[in-house]
Short mmCIF file of C-alpha atoms in Angstrom, two decimals:
data_model
loop_
_atom_site.label_atom_id
_atom_site.label_comp_id
_atom_site.label_asym_id
_atom_site.label_seq_id
_atom_site.Cartn_x
_atom_site.Cartn_y
_atom_site.Cartn_z
CA MET A 1 16.84 35.58 -18.87
CA LYS A 2 13.14 34.73 -19.25
CA THR A 3 11.99 31.01 -20.40
CA GLY A 4 8.45 30.58 -21.83
CA SER A 5 7.68 32.09 -25.19
CA ALA A 6 7.68 35.67 -24.36
CA PHE A 7 8.39 37.07 -28.06
CA PHE A 8 8.42 40.85 -26.36
CA LEU A 9 10.32 40.83 -23.22
CA SER A 10 8.81 42.96 -20.75
CA GLY A 11 11.42 43.36 -17.73
CA ALA A 12 12.78 45.92 -15.99
CA MET A 13 15.41 46.25 -18.86
CA ALA A 14 12.56 47.35 -20.89
CA LEU A 15 11.47 50.01 -18.68
CA ALA A 16 14.71 51.55 -18.24
CA ALA A 17 15.44 51.48 -21.67
CA VAL A 18 12.14 53.24 -22.79
CA THR A 19 11.00 57.10 -22.42
CA PHE A 20 7.57 57.35 -21.44
CA ALA A 21 5.11 59.80 -23.09
CA GLY A 22 5.46 61.35 -19.22
CA THR A 23 8.70 61.78 -19.33
CA ALA A 24 9.27 62.40 -22.60
CA ASN A 25 11.63 64.86 -24.27
CA ALA A 26 9.21 68.30 -23.81
CA ALA A 27 10.03 69.00 -27.65
CA ASP A 28 8.04 65.32 -28.52
CA THR A 29 4.79 65.09 -29.68
CA ALA A 30 2.87 63.03 -27.85
CA PRO A 31 0.72 60.47 -29.10
CA ASN A 32 -2.02 61.90 -28.80
CA ASP A 33 -0.85 64.69 -30.74
CA VAL A 34 -0.20 63.20 -33.65
CA ALA A 35 -1.31 64.35 -36.87
CA PHE A 36 -2.53 61.59 -39.34
CA ASN A 37 -3.20 63.15 -42.56
CA GLU A 38 -4.24 60.87 -45.91
CA MET A 39 -2.25 57.87 -43.97
CA GLN A 40 0.83 59.76 -43.89
CA VAL A 41 2.83 61.34 -40.33
CA SER A 42 4.76 63.91 -42.51
CA GLU A 43 6.21 66.03 -39.01
CA SER A 44 9.28 64.41 -37.34
CA LEU A 45 7.92 63.37 -34.15
CA THR A 46 11.26 65.08 -32.33
CA GLY A 47 11.51 67.96 -34.52
CA MET A 48 14.74 66.26 -35.21
CA PRO A 49 15.96 63.35 -38.13
CA GLY A 50 16.64 60.08 -36.64
CA ASP A 51 19.37 57.70 -36.38
CA PRO A 52 19.49 54.64 -38.88
CA ALA A 53 22.26 52.72 -37.00
CA ALA A 54 20.25 53.93 -33.39
CA GLY A 55 17.05 52.52 -36.09
CA ALA A 56 18.70 49.36 -36.98
CA ASP A 57 19.10 48.81 -33.29
CA ALA A 58 15.99 49.13 -32.10
CA PHE A 59 14.61 47.51 -35.10
CA LYS A 60 15.62 44.19 -34.01
CA ASN A 61 15.83 44.95 -30.03
CA ARG A 62 13.23 42.37 -28.25
CA LYS A 63 12.35 45.00 -25.43
CA LEU A 64 11.96 47.92 -28.06
CA GLY A 65 10.76 46.99 -31.56
CA ASN A 66 11.37 43.39 -32.15
CA CYS A 67 10.08 43.97 -35.64
CA LEU A 68 11.78 41.06 -36.38
CA ALA A 69 9.36 38.98 -34.78
CA CYS A 70 7.48 39.56 -37.48
CA HIS A 71 9.16 40.44 -40.36
CA THR A 72 11.79 39.58 -42.45
CA THR A 73 14.59 41.61 -44.29
CA THR A 74 17.98 40.93 -45.67
CA ALA A 75 19.87 43.89 -44.04
CA MET A 76 19.10 41.70 -40.92
CA GLU A 77 20.30 38.56 -42.51
CA SER A 78 22.58 37.56 -39.57
CA GLU A 79 19.87 38.22 -36.66
CA LEU A 80 18.59 34.85 -35.68
CA PHE A 81 15.22 34.30 -35.93
CA HIS A 82 12.92 35.94 -38.15
CA GLY A 83 8.97 35.93 -37.98
CA ASN A 84 6.52 36.26 -40.67
CA VAL A 85 3.57 37.23 -39.11
CA GLY A 86 4.53 40.42 -41.91
CA PRO A 87 5.62 40.54 -45.27
CA ASP A 88 9.39 40.86 -45.78
CA LEU A 89 10.58 44.43 -45.75
CA ASP A 90 13.14 44.53 -48.35
CA GLY A 91 12.06 47.39 -50.18
CA ALA A 92 10.29 48.93 -47.83
CA GLY A 93 12.33 52.34 -48.30
CA SER A 94 11.14 52.57 -52.21
CA ARG A 95 7.19 51.43 -51.30
CA TRP A 96 6.49 53.92 -48.94
CA THR A 97 7.68 57.57 -48.12
CA GLU A 98 9.40 58.79 -45.39
CA ALA A 99 5.79 60.26 -44.01
CA GLN A 100 4.54 57.20 -44.92
CA LEU A 101 6.39 54.81 -42.85
CA ARG A 102 6.25 56.70 -39.49
CA ALA A 103 2.52 56.20 -39.80
CA ILE A 104 3.12 53.06 -40.18
CA VAL A 105 5.57 52.62 -37.36
CA VAL A 106 3.59 54.73 -34.71
CA ASP A 107 -0.11 53.24 -35.51
CA ALA A 108 -0.32 50.77 -38.25
CA LYS A 109 -4.40 50.64 -37.79
CA GLN A 110 -4.64 54.15 -39.35
CA VAL A 111 -3.01 52.80 -42.50
CA PHE A 112 -4.04 49.38 -42.68
CA GLY A 113 -7.12 49.09 -41.16
CA PRO A 114 -8.19 48.53 -37.54
CA ASP A 115 -8.03 44.42 -38.21
CA SER A 116 -4.02 44.96 -39.17
CA ARG A 117 -2.12 42.79 -36.40
CA MET A 118 0.78 45.05 -36.27
CA PRO A 119 1.03 47.07 -32.69
CA GLY A 120 0.40 50.64 -32.90
CA PHE A 121 3.84 51.78 -31.97
CA TYR A 122 3.62 54.98 -30.45
CA SER A 123 0.15 54.38 -29.89
CA LEU A 124 -2.28 54.98 -26.91
CA HIS A 125 -4.37 53.08 -28.79
CA VAL A 126 -4.48 49.11 -26.82
CA GLY A 127 -6.15 46.21 -26.29
CA LYS A 128 -8.33 45.36 -22.75
CA ASN A 129 -6.56 44.80 -19.05
CA VAL A 130 -3.16 46.79 -20.37
CA ALA A 131 -0.40 45.61 -17.53
CA GLU A 132 -0.52 48.18 -15.03
CA LYS A 133 3.38 49.07 -15.65
CA PHE A 134 2.58 49.64 -18.98
CA HIS A 135 -0.85 52.08 -18.35
CA GLY A 136 -0.34 55.16 -20.29
CA LYS A 137 2.69 54.03 -21.87
CA THR A 138 3.94 53.31 -26.08
CA ILE A 139 5.99 50.30 -27.02
CA LEU A 140 8.36 53.25 -28.24
CA SER A 141 9.78 56.90 -27.82
CA ALA A 142 9.53 59.38 -30.30
CA GLN A 143 13.42 59.05 -30.48
CA ASP A 144 12.75 55.25 -31.02
CA VAL A 145 10.31 55.60 -34.33
CA GLU A 146 12.19 58.38 -35.65
CA ASN A 147 15.48 56.02 -35.42
CA ILE A 148 13.88 53.28 -36.89
CA VAL A 149 12.10 55.13 -39.33
CA ALA A 150 15.57 56.74 -40.22
CA PHE A 151 16.77 53.08 -40.90
CA LEU A 152 13.49 51.94 -42.88
CA VAL A 153 14.46 55.17 -45.80
CA THR A 154 17.53 52.37 -46.14
CA LEU A 155 15.77 49.55 -47.06
CA LYS A 156 15.58 50.52 -50.60
CA ASP A 157 14.93 47.86 -53.71
CA GLU A 158 18.51 47.07 -55.77
CA MET B 1 15.00 -3.21 -22.91
CA LYS B 2 14.47 0.30 -23.84
CA THR B 3 16.09 2.93 -20.54
CA ARG B 4 14.67 6.18 -19.74
CA LEU B 5 16.77 8.68 -21.62
CA THR B 6 15.52 12.30 -20.10
CA ILE B 7 16.51 14.72 -23.28
CA ILE B 8 17.59 18.31 -21.66
CA SER B 9 20.40 19.49 -24.08
CA LEU B 10 17.84 18.69 -27.07
CA ALA B 11 16.26 22.31 -25.92
CA GLY B 12 19.13 24.15 -26.71
CA GLY B 13 20.21 22.09 -30.07
CA ILE B 14 16.98 23.48 -31.59
CA ALA B 15 17.74 26.81 -31.15
CA LEU B 16 19.08 26.80 -35.45
CA GLY B 17 16.41 28.45 -36.93
CA CYS B 18 17.39 32.02 -38.14
CA PHE B 19 16.00 32.29 -42.12
CA ALA B 20 15.52 28.21 -42.18
CA GLY B 21 12.67 28.65 -40.03
CA LEU B 22 11.12 29.73 -42.76
CA ALA B 23 11.20 26.04 -44.43
CA HIS B 24 9.33 25.04 -41.68
CA ALA B 25 6.03 27.64 -42.06
CA ASP B 26 3.73 25.25 -42.47
CA PRO B 27 2.35 22.20 -40.56
CA VAL B 28 4.19 18.80 -41.46
CA ASP B 29 2.98 15.88 -43.34
CA ASP B 30 3.42 13.50 -40.73
CA THR B 31 1.75 11.14 -38.47
CA LEU B 32 2.12 10.32 -35.02
CA GLU B 33 1.94 7.04 -32.96
CA ILE B 34 3.06 6.86 -29.35
CA ASP B 35 4.13 3.88 -28.54
CA GLY B 36 2.69 2.44 -31.60
CA GLN B 37 -0.50 3.94 -30.40
CA PRO B 38 -2.06 5.89 -33.68
CA MET B 39 -3.06 9.66 -32.47
CA ILE B 40 -5.53 11.76 -34.68
CA THR B 41 -3.54 14.89 -34.83
CA ARG B 42 -6.06 16.01 -38.14
CA ALA B 43 -9.64 15.77 -37.32
CA PRO B 44 -12.44 17.85 -39.69
CA ALA B 45 -13.68 20.96 -37.45
CA PRO B 46 -16.85 21.06 -35.69
CA GLU B 47 -19.40 22.90 -37.33
CA GLY B 48 -19.46 26.61 -37.13
CA HIS B 49 -15.67 26.47 -36.71
CA PRO B 50 -13.54 29.70 -38.37
CA PHE B 51 -11.27 26.47 -40.29
CA ASP B 52 -11.55 23.20 -41.96
CA GLU B 53 -9.51 20.92 -40.27
CA VAL B 54 -8.17 21.01 -36.26
CA LEU B 55 -4.60 20.15 -36.03
CA SER B 56 -2.52 18.83 -33.16
CA GLY B 57 0.28 21.61 -31.89
CA TRP B 58 2.90 18.65 -32.37
CA LEU B 59 2.53 18.94 -36.57
CA PHE B 60 3.82 22.49 -35.52
CA ARG B 61 7.22 21.22 -33.89
CA GLU B 62 10.41 20.84 -34.69
CA ALA B 63 11.53 17.10 -36.05
CA GLU B 64 13.47 15.94 -32.54
CA THR B 65 10.98 17.03 -30.35
CA ARG B 66 7.92 15.44 -32.23
CA ALA B 67 10.21 12.13 -32.05
CA VAL B 68 10.52 12.19 -27.81
CA GLU B 69 6.88 12.97 -28.09
CA ALA B 70 6.51 9.91 -30.09
CA ASP B 71 8.13 7.07 -27.26
CA SER B 72 7.16 7.07 -23.93
CA PHE B 73 10.67 6.00 -23.14
CA GLN B 74 11.43 8.94 -24.03
CA ASN B 75 9.22 11.50 -22.80
CA PRO B 76 10.50 12.24 -19.75
CA GLY B 77 6.95 13.78 -18.83
CA MET B 78 6.49 9.85 -18.51
CA LEU B 79 8.28 10.31 -15.36
CA GLU B 80 5.58 12.64 -13.86
CA VAL B 81 3.18 10.21 -14.68
CA GLU B 82 4.78 7.50 -13.09
CA ARG B 83 5.27 9.54 -10.14
CA ALA B 84 1.63 10.47 -9.36
CA ALA B 85 0.51 6.98 -9.88
CA GLU B 86 2.19 6.50 -6.41
CA ILE B 87 0.49 9.19 -5.04
CA TRP B 88 -3.24 7.84 -6.52
CA SER B 89 -2.36 4.92 -4.19
CA THR B 90 -1.04 6.93 -1.25
CA PRO B 91 -3.60 8.13 1.67
CA GLU B 92 -3.98 11.83 2.37
CA GLY B 93 -6.04 13.83 4.25
CA THR B 94 -8.08 13.13 7.08
CA ALA B 95 -10.44 10.30 5.92
CA GLY B 96 -7.21 8.29 5.36
CA LYS B 97 -8.56 7.33 1.85
CA SER B 98 -6.24 7.43 -1.25
CA CYS B 99 -7.48 8.20 -5.05
CA GLU B 100 -7.10 4.56 -5.35
CA THR B 101 -9.64 3.31 -1.94
CA CYS B 102 -12.68 5.14 -4.26
CA HIS B 103 -11.57 4.87 -7.78
CA GLY B 104 -9.62 1.47 -7.87
CA ASP B 105 -7.00 0.94 -10.58
CA VAL B 106 -6.62 4.62 -12.02
CA SER B 107 -6.13 3.08 -15.50
CA GLU B 108 -9.76 1.41 -15.60
CA SER B 109 -11.70 4.23 -13.55
CA MET B 110 -10.20 6.74 -15.83
CA LYS B 111 -9.77 5.40 -18.96
CA GLY B 112 -11.37 7.77 -21.56
CA VAL B 113 -12.29 10.20 -19.02
CA GLY B 114 -9.85 13.38 -19.33
CA ALA B 115 -10.88 13.94 -22.85
CA HIS B 116 -13.99 15.12 -21.76
CA TYR B 117 -13.73 17.98 -19.64
CA PRO B 118 -14.33 20.60 -19.00
CA LYS B 119 -17.84 19.54 -17.61
CA TRP B 120 -20.82 21.19 -16.26
CA ASP B 121 -20.70 20.51 -11.80
CA LYS B 122 -24.09 21.03 -10.33
CA ASP B 123 -22.71 21.53 -6.93
CA ALA B 124 -20.22 24.27 -8.22
CA ASN B 125 -22.79 25.46 -10.95
CA ARG B 126 -19.68 26.16 -12.87
CA PRO B 127 -17.64 23.60 -15.35
CA ILE B 128 -14.96 22.28 -14.05
CA ASN B 129 -11.95 21.10 -15.29
CA ILE B 130 -9.80 18.72 -14.20
CA GLU B 131 -7.27 20.30 -11.90
CA LEU B 132 -10.90 21.21 -10.18
CA GLN B 133 -12.35 17.88 -10.30
CA ILE B 134 -9.26 16.37 -8.02
CA ASP B 135 -9.40 19.39 -5.79
CA LYS B 136 -13.07 18.12 -5.25
CA CYS B 137 -12.22 14.75 -4.35
CA ARG B 138 -9.11 15.84 -2.05
CA THR B 139 -11.69 18.11 0.14
CA GLU B 140 -15.14 16.46 -0.48
CA GLN B 141 -14.07 12.83 -0.13
CA MET B 142 -10.16 12.60 2.12
CA GLY B 143 -10.03 15.65 4.24
CA ALA B 144 -7.70 17.01 2.07
CA GLU B 145 -6.46 21.02 1.10
CA PRO B 146 -6.64 21.41 -2.55
CA TYR B 147 -3.75 21.32 -4.60
CA LYS B 148 -2.20 25.17 -4.89
CA PHE B 149 -2.27 26.32 -8.52
CA ASP B 150 0.60 24.45 -10.49
CA ALA B 151 1.96 22.22 -7.34
CA LYS B 152 3.95 19.71 -8.74
CA ASP B 153 1.76 16.83 -7.78
CA GLN B 154 -1.42 18.50 -9.53
CA LYS B 155 0.15 18.79 -12.65
CA ALA B 156 1.28 15.19 -12.28
CA MET B 157 -2.41 13.90 -10.79
CA THR B 158 -3.78 15.75 -14.43
CA ALA B 159 -1.23 14.52 -16.30
CA LEU B 160 -1.72 10.75 -15.16
CA ILE B 161 -5.30 11.10 -15.03
CA LYS B 162 -5.35 12.59 -19.06
CA ASN B 163 -3.11 10.25 -19.85
CA GLN B 164 -5.55 7.70 -19.29
CA SER B 165 -7.36 9.31 -22.27
CA LEU B 166 -3.93 8.81 -24.22
CA GLY B 167 -5.39 8.78 -28.15
CA GLU B 168 -9.01 9.35 -27.49
CA PRO B 169 -10.69 12.38 -28.76
CA MET B 170 -11.36 15.21 -27.40
CA SER B 171 -15.10 16.75 -27.06
CA VAL B 172 -17.45 18.58 -24.91
CA ASP B 173 -20.90 17.84 -23.93
CA LEU B 174 -22.62 21.95 -24.58
CA SER B 175 -25.83 20.31 -23.69
CA GLN B 176 -25.16 20.67 -20.31
CA GLY B 177 -26.24 23.21 -17.75
CA ASP B 178 -25.18 26.47 -18.55
CA MET B 179 -22.34 25.16 -20.90
CA GLN B 180 -23.17 27.50 -23.93
CA SER B 181 -23.11 30.12 -22.28
CA TRP B 182 -19.12 29.99 -21.13
CA TRP B 183 -18.62 28.64 -24.49
CA ASP B 184 -20.27 31.91 -25.84
CA ARG B 185 -17.98 33.35 -23.07
CA GLY B 186 -14.74 31.95 -23.97
CA LYS B 187 -15.01 33.27 -27.79
CA ASP B 188 -15.84 36.38 -26.53
CA THR B 189 -11.96 36.46 -24.70
CA TYR B 190 -10.20 34.57 -27.53
CA TYR B 191 -11.52 37.43 -29.95
CA THR B 192 -10.29 39.84 -27.86
CA ARG B 193 -7.51 41.81 -28.10
CA THR B 194 -5.60 42.56 -25.18
CA GLY B 195 -2.57 44.09 -23.20
CA GLN B 196 -0.63 47.16 -25.01
CA LEU B 197 0.48 44.66 -28.18
CA ASN B 198 -3.10 45.00 -29.11
CA LEU B 199 -3.48 41.27 -29.83
CA SER B 200 -6.26 38.33 -29.18
CA CYS B 201 -5.59 34.56 -29.44
CA SER B 202 -7.41 34.80 -32.68
CA ASN B 203 -4.66 36.94 -34.05
CA CYS B 204 -2.02 34.67 -33.56
CA HIS B 205 -3.32 30.93 -33.96
CA GLU B 206 -6.02 31.87 -36.13
CA ASP B 207 -4.95 34.50 -38.65
CA SER B 208 -1.26 33.72 -38.05
CA MET B 209 -1.32 29.80 -37.69
CA GLY B 210 1.61 27.93 -39.50
CA ASN B 211 3.64 31.71 -39.53
CA MET B 212 6.70 32.19 -37.17
CA ILE B 213 6.70 34.37 -34.47
CA ARG B 214 10.55 35.03 -33.92
CA ALA B 215 11.69 31.55 -32.44
CA ASP B 216 7.94 30.38 -32.72
CA HIS B 217 5.93 28.19 -35.46
CA LEU B 218 2.32 29.74 -34.57
CA SER B 219 0.19 26.52 -33.94
CA GLN B 220 -3.23 26.64 -33.33
CA GLY B 221 -2.99 27.20 -30.08
CA GLN B 222 -4.65 23.10 -28.86
CA VAL B 223 -5.23 21.90 -25.88
CA ASN B 224 -5.29 18.61 -26.70
CA GLY B 225 -1.39 17.91 -25.18
CA PHE B 226 -1.35 19.31 -21.78
CA PRO B 227 -0.34 19.72 -19.19
CA THR B 228 2.75 19.74 -21.47
CA TYR B 229 6.25 18.64 -20.66
CA ARG B 230 8.07 21.28 -21.51
CA LEU B 231 11.70 20.65 -22.70
CA LYS B 232 13.36 24.41 -21.77
CA GLN B 233 12.03 24.41 -18.18
CA SER B 234 12.48 20.88 -18.19
CA ALA B 235 9.20 20.55 -16.16
CA LEU B 236 5.25 19.96 -16.91
CA VAL B 237 3.16 23.38 -17.27
CA SER B 238 -0.39 23.77 -17.09
CA LEU B 239 -2.96 25.29 -19.36
CA HIS B 240 -3.65 27.95 -16.93
CA ASN B 241 -0.53 28.72 -16.85
CA ARG B 242 0.09 28.72 -20.46
CA PHE B 243 -3.42 30.54 -21.01
CA ARG B 244 -1.61 33.29 -18.84
CA GLY B 245 1.77 33.20 -20.85
CA CYS B 246 0.06 33.82 -23.90
CA ILE B 247 -1.97 36.60 -22.52
CA ARG B 248 1.16 38.27 -20.35
CA ASP B 249 2.74 38.55 -23.75
CA THR B 250 0.54 40.86 -25.29
CA ARG B 251 1.35 43.32 -22.11
CA ALA B 252 -1.93 42.38 -20.30
CA GLU B 253 -2.94 41.68 -17.07
CA PHE B 254 -3.63 38.07 -16.75
CA PRO B 255 -6.27 37.00 -15.49
CA LYS B 256 -6.32 34.08 -12.14
CA ALA B 257 -6.26 30.45 -13.00
CA PHE B 258 -9.63 28.82 -12.96
CA SER B 259 -11.27 31.75 -12.64
CA ASP B 260 -14.59 31.92 -14.45
CA GLU B 261 -12.57 34.13 -17.38
CA LEU B 262 -9.61 31.21 -18.11
CA MET B 263 -12.14 28.30 -17.79
CA ALA B 264 -14.86 29.84 -19.94
CA LEU B 265 -11.57 30.16 -22.54
CA GLU B 266 -10.58 26.90 -21.63
CA VAL B 267 -14.56 25.42 -22.56
CA TYR B 268 -14.06 26.87 -25.72
CA VAL B 269 -10.92 26.34 -26.83
CA THR B 270 -11.25 22.52 -25.91
CA TRP B 271 -14.29 22.68 -28.51
CA ARG B 272 -12.24 24.19 -30.91
CA GLY B 273 -10.07 20.86 -30.61
CA THR B 274 -13.24 18.29 -30.95
CA GLY B 275 -11.85 14.98 -32.48
CA LEU B 276 -7.70 15.07 -31.61
CA SER B 277 -6.33 12.92 -29.30
CA VAL B 278 -5.74 13.07 -26.50
CA GLU B 279 -1.92 13.62 -26.15
CA THR B 280 -0.49 14.22 -22.88
CA PRO B 281 1.78 14.40 -21.65
CA ALA B 282 2.86 16.08 -24.99
CA VAL B 283 6.55 17.36 -25.64
CA ARG B 284 7.18 20.84 -26.62
CA GLN B 285 10.26 22.55 -26.89
#
């Protein structure tokens, strides 16, 4: 295990788990080809609906979405350590449409503006000096994004 | 008589957070005295600073961690400081001299020195920190090798010298040499987003100060406690190691320790903590 504060794990395990743009499914939309239309991405990146249970896993996994680093949600109450850099996600599936949620996960800066602190999870618009092992790679695969979107849609208001 | 305890089990004990972590979202309203000596943990920010008040990282830590720092008999980092006091009087290098040969009693000659680094170094034509000043004396005055980055003795000796400024408010003199342009460069770095996660120092330590990021309570990222003692690692952690760790966490390549980029960052971040007491060795989880 890593010590220190690494809040996103980036070891070899992470690499094995991620499907990279380069090796992605041929049917997947490539990161630079994702069509944003009025802060929405209507088309599934894989052409298929996502799996909400797999999405919940990717959401909490520190090597994948690690969304809990910055968000709380009651659906994950049993998990340790929720951050609050971003808003609580309870009701996100009621506040936003599926197409909007996909846009937020793919590249939050397209929705919230360039100052957003939320990383672009399927975007190649990244910061300076990206570590070599992450060059040209996205944090999540198209499949991970679809699964997480399918999970977010389930976060309805009571 | 108090006896020393090495408190390693604490680190595990603190991992309780969960939703409860959110209850600690603000810095605590508490005052720090180390062995009865008051520390300035809140200071009015210098002009041009993004905050009104600069806050020591101590205010953001859990109660148990704060208590260990407040009692130097419990603070395991003090064992390293004591070890360095022995190195201070041990001759090394071809000249057969020790630090003591020239500087005498560390508590007199080094009192207040560490609170005002980085300093402009005319010979190097750049700012240097305590680590590099120690290396300068080792190579030029003692005929000894410079320390390898993060050698145990380097961290201990740096802690010994900074500890002689315990309680003293930090400041850097930007009027020396070219310090101002190094400050400017450090500021650029501070606000530049790096890595696949695309985050800058300011995104975490300014925009999200007081928030939780997973299990960590985000402080202002101040340098006044360095080298700090990390309970999890049971070791002192140097400032440039911390800088590199924060940059690595954005999934970026990180610069070399003592590189121009990190030295400029040290100048700028030290300025951001102007007026805070030196707390070395501060205790962190």
